PDB file of C-alpha atoms in Angstrom:
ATOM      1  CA  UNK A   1      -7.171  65.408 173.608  1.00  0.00           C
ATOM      2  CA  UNK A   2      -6.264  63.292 176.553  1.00  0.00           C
ATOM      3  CA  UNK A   3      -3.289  61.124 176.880  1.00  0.00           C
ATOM      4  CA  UNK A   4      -3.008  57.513 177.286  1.00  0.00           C
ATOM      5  CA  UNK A   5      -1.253  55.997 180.196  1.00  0.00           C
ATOM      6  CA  UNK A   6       1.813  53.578 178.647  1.00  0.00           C
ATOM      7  CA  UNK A   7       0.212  51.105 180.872  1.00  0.00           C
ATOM      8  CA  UNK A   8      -2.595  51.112 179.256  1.00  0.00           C
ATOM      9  CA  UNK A   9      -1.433  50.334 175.956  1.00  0.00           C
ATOM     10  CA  UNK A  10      -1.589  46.751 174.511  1.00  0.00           C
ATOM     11  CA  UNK A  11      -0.117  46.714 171.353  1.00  0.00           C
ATOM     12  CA  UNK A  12       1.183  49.756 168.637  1.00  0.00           C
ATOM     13  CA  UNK A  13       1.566  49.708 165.403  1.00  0.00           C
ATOM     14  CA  UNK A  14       4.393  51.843 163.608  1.00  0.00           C
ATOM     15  CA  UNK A  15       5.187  52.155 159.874  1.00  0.00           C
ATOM     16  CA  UNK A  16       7.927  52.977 158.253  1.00  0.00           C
ATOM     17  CA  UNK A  17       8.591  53.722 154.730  1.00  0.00           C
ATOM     18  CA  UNK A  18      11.803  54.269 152.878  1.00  0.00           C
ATOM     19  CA  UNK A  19      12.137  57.404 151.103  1.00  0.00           C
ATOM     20  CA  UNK A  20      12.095  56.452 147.140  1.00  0.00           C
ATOM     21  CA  UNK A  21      12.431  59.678 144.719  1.00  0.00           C
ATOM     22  CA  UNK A  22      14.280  57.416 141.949  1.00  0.00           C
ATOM     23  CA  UNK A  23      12.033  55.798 138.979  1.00  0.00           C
ATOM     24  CA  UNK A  24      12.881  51.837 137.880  1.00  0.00           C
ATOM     25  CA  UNK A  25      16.076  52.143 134.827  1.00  0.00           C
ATOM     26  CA  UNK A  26      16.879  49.431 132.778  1.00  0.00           C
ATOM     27  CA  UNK A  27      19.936  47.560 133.075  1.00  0.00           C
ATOM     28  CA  UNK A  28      21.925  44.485 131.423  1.00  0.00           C
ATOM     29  CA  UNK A  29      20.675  44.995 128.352  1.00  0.00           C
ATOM     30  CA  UNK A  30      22.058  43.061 125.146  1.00  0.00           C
ATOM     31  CA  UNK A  31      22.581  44.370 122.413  1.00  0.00           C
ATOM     32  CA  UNK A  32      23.579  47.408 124.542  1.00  0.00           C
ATOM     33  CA  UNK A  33      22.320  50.515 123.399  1.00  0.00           C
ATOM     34  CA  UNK A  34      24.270  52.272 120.671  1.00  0.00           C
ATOM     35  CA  UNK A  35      25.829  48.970 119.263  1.00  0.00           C
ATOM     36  CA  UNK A  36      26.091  48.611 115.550  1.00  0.00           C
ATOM     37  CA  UNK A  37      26.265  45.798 112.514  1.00  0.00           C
ATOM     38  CA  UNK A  38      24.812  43.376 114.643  1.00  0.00           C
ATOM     39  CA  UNK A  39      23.436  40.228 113.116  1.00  0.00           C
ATOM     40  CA  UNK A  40      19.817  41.130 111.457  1.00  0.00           C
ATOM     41  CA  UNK A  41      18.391  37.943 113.820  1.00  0.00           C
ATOM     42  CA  UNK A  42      19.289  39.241 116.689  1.00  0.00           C
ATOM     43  CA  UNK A  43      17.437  38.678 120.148  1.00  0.00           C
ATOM     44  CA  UNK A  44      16.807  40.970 122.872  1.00  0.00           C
ATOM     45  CA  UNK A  45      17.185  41.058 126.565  1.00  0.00           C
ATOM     46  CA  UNK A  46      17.039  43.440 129.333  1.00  0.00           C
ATOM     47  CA  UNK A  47      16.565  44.020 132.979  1.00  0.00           C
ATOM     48  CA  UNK A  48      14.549  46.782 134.382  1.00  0.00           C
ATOM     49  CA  UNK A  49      14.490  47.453 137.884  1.00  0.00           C
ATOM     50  CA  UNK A  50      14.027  49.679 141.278  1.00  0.00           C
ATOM     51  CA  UNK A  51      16.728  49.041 143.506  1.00  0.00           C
ATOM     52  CA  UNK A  52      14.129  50.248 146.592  1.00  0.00           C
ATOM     53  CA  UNK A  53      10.409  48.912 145.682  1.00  0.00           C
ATOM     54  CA  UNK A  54      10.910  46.989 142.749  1.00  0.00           C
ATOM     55  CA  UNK A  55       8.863  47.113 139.157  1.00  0.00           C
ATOM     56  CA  UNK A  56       5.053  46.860 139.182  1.00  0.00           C
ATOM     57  CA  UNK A  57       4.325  44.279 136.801  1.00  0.00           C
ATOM     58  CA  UNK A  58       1.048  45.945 135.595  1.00  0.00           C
ATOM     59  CA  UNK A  59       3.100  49.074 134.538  1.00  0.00           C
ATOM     60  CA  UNK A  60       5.716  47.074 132.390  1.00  0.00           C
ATOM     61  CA  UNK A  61       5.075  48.122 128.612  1.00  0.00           C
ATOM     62  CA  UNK A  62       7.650  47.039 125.907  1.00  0.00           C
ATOM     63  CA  UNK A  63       7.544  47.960 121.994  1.00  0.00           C
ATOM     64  CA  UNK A  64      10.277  47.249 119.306  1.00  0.00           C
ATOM     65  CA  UNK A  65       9.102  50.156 116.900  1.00  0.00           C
ATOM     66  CA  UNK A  66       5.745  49.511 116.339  1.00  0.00           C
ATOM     67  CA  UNK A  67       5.496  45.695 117.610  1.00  0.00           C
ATOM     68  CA  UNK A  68       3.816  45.271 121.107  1.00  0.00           C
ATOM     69  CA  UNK A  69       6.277  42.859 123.223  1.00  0.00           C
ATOM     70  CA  UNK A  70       4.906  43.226 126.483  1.00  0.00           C
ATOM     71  CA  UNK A  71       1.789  45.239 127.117  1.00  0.00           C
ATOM     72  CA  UNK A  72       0.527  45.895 130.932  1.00  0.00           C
ATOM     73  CA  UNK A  73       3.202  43.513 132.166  1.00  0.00           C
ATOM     74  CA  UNK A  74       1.755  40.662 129.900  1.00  0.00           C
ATOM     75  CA  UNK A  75       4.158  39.131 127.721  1.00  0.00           C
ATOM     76  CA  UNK A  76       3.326  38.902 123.500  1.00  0.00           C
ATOM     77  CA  UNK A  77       4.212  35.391 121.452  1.00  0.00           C
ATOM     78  CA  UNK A  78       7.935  35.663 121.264  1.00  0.00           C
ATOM     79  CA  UNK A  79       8.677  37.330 124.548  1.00  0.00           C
ATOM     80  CA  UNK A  80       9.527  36.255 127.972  1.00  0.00           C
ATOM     81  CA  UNK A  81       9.000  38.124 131.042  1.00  0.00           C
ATOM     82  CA  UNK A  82      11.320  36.123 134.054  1.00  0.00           C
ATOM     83  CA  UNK A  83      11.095  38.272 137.609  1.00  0.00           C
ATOM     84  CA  UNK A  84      14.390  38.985 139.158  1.00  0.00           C
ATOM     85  CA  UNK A  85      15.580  40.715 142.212  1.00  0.00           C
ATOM     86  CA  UNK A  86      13.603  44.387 142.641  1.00  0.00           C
ATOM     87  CA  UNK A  87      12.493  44.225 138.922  1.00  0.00           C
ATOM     88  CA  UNK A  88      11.961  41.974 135.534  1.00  0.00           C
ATOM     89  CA  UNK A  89      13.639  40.308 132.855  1.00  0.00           C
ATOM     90  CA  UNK A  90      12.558  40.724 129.181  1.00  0.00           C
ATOM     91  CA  UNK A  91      13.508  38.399 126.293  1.00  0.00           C
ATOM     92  CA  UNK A  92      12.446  39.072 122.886  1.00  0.00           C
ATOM     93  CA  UNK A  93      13.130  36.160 120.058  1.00  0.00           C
ATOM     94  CA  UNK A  94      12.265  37.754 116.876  1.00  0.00           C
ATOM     95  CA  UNK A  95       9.475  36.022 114.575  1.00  0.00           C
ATOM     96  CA  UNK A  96      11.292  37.468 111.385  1.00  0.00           C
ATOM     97  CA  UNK A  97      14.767  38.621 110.780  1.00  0.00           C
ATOM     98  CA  UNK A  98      15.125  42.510 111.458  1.00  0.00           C
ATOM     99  CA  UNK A  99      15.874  44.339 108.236  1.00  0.00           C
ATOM    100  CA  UNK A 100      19.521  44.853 107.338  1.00  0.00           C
ATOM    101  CA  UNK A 101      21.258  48.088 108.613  1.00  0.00           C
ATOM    102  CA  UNK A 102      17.961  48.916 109.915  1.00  0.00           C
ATOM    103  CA  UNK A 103      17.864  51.201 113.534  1.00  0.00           C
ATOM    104  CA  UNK A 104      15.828  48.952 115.886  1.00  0.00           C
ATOM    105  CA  UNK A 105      14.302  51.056 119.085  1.00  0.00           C
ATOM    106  CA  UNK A 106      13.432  49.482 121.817  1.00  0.00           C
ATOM    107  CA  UNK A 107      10.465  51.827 123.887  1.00  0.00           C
ATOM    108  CA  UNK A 108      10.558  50.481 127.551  1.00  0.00           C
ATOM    109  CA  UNK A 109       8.284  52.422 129.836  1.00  0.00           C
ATOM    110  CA  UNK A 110       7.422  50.872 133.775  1.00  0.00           C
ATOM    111  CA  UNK A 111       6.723  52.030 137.335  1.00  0.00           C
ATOM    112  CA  UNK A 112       7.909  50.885 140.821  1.00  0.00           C
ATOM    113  CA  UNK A 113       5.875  50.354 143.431  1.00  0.00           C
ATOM    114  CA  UNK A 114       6.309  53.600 146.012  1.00  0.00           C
ATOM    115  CA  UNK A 115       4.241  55.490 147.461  1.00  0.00           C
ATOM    116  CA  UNK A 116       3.924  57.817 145.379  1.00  0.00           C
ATOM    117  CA  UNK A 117       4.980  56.134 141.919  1.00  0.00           C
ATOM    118  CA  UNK A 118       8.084  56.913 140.190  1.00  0.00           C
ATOM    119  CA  UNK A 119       8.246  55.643 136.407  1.00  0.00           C
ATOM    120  CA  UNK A 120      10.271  55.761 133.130  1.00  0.00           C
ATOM    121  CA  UNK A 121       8.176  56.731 129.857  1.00  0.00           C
ATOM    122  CA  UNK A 122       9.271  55.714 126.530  1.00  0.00           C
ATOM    123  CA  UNK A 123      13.469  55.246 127.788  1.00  0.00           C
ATOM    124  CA  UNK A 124      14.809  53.785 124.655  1.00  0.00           C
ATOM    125  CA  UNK A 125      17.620  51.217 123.651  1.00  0.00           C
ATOM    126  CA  UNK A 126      18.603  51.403 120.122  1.00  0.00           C
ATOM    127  CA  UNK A 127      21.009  49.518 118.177  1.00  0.00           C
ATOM    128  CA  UNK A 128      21.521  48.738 114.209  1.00  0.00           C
ATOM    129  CA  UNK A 129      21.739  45.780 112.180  1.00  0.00           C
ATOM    130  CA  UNK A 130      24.264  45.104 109.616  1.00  0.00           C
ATOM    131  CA  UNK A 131      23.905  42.530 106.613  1.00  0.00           C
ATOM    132  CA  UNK A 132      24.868  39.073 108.918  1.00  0.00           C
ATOM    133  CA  UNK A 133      22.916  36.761 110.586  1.00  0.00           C
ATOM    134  CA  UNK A 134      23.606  33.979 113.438  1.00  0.00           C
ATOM    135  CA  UNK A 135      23.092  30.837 111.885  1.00  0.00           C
ATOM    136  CA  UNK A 136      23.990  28.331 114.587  1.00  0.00           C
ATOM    137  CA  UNK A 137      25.850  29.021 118.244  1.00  0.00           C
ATOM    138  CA  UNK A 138      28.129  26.246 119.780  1.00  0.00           C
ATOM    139  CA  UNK A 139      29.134  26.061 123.435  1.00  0.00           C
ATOM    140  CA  UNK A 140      32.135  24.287 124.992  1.00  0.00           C
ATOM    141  CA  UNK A 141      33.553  24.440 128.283  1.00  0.00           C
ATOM    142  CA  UNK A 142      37.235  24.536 128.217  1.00  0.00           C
ATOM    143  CA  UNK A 143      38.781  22.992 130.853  1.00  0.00           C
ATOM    144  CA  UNK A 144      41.642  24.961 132.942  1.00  0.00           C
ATOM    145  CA  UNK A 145      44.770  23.998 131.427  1.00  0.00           C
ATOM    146  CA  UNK A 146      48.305  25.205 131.058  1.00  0.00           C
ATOM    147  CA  UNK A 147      48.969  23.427 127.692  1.00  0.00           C
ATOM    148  CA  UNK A 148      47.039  25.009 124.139  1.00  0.00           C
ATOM    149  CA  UNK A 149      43.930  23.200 123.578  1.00  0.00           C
ATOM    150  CA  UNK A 150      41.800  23.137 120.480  1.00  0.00           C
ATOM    151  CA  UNK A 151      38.004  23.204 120.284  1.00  0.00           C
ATOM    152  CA  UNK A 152      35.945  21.108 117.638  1.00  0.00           C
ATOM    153  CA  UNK A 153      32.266  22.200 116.931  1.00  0.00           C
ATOM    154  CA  UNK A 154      31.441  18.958 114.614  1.00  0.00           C
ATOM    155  CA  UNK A 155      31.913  21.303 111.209  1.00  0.00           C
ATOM    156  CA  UNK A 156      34.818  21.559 110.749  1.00  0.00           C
ATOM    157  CA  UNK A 157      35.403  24.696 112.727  1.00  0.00           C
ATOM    158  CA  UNK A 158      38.525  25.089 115.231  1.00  0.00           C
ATOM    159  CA  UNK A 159      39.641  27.280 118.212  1.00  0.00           C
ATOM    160  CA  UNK A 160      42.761  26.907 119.795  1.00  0.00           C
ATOM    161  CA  UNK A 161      43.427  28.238 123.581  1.00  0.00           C
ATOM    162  CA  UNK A 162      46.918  28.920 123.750  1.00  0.00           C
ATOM    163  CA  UNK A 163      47.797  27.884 127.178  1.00  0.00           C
ATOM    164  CA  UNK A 164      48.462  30.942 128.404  1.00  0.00           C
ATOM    165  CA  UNK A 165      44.563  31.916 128.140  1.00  0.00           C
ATOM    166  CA  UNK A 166      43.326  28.934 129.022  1.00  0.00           C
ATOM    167  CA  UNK A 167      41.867  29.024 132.822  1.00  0.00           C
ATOM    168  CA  UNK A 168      40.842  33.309 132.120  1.00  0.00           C
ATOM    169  CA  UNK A 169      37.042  33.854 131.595  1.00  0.00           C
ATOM    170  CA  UNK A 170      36.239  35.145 128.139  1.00  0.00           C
ATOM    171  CA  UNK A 171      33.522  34.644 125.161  1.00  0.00           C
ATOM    172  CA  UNK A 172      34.351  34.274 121.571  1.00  0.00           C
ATOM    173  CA  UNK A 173      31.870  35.198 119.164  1.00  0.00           C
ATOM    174  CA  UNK A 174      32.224  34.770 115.469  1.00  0.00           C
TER     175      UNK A 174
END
């Protein structure tokens, strides 16, 4: 082989890639795997990505037990797929209730886009249902205060704030 002058050369092209060994997880996820007695309507929602590449939406499959929520990175009635940084967001709003103190698995199974692939296969979330159900939710925003303050939701239902909480970040579920 000969060797090219420097001079000679009008343009080069250099690629780099960055080394990716790790396969997409799954993050965020609510209910959070393990949790129990949760309401037997509850919804779904999770994050999976790949911190280097991101997910390949083609490769995104999603079953609760048996029921097909997202299949080749195409959502089922019921489901929402949202894309977020390096990865995807699933929602799931169940048709019909779950059954009570049933075990619901989640399957999630994706791959990210490196070169070569690195993917999860079946990586479950499970959680169980009790006998409840949500019936209605109710948000306020609570102003920061130093004085109690009670919250109304229309029914007849109250929360009071003592003032010494009021201005902290929190949720209260019930």
């Amino acid at each position: 082989d000969k060797a090219i002058p420097l001079r000679e050369i009008r343009s080069l092209t250099a690629t780099f890639m960055l080394a990716d060994e790790a396969p997409p997880y799954i993050s965020d996820s609510y209910p959070e795997s393990g949790s129990m007695n949760l309401p037997v309507n509850t919804g779904i929602e999770f994050k999976v990505i790949d911190d280097v590449y991101g997910v390949a939406l083609t490769s995104l499959h999603v079953n609760v037990g048996s029921t097909n929520l997202v299949f080749g990175g195409i959502a089922q009635p019921g489901t929402d797929i949202v894309a977020v940084q390096n990865g995807y967001k699933v929602s799931y709003t169940p048709s019909a209730e779950f059954s009570a103190n049933e075990t619901i698995i989640i399957t999630v199974s994706a791959s990210d886009k490196a070169n070569p692939v690195n993917a999860i296969s079946n990586k479950q979330i499970t959680f169980k249902t009790g006998t409840s159900r949500i019936i209605d939710s109710y948000v306020e925003t609570v102003p920061v205060m130093v004085i109690p303050i009670t919250v109304e939701d229309g029914t007849g239902a109250k929360l009071t704030f003592p003032g010494s909480t009021v201005g902290d970040q929190f949720e209260v579920l019930i």
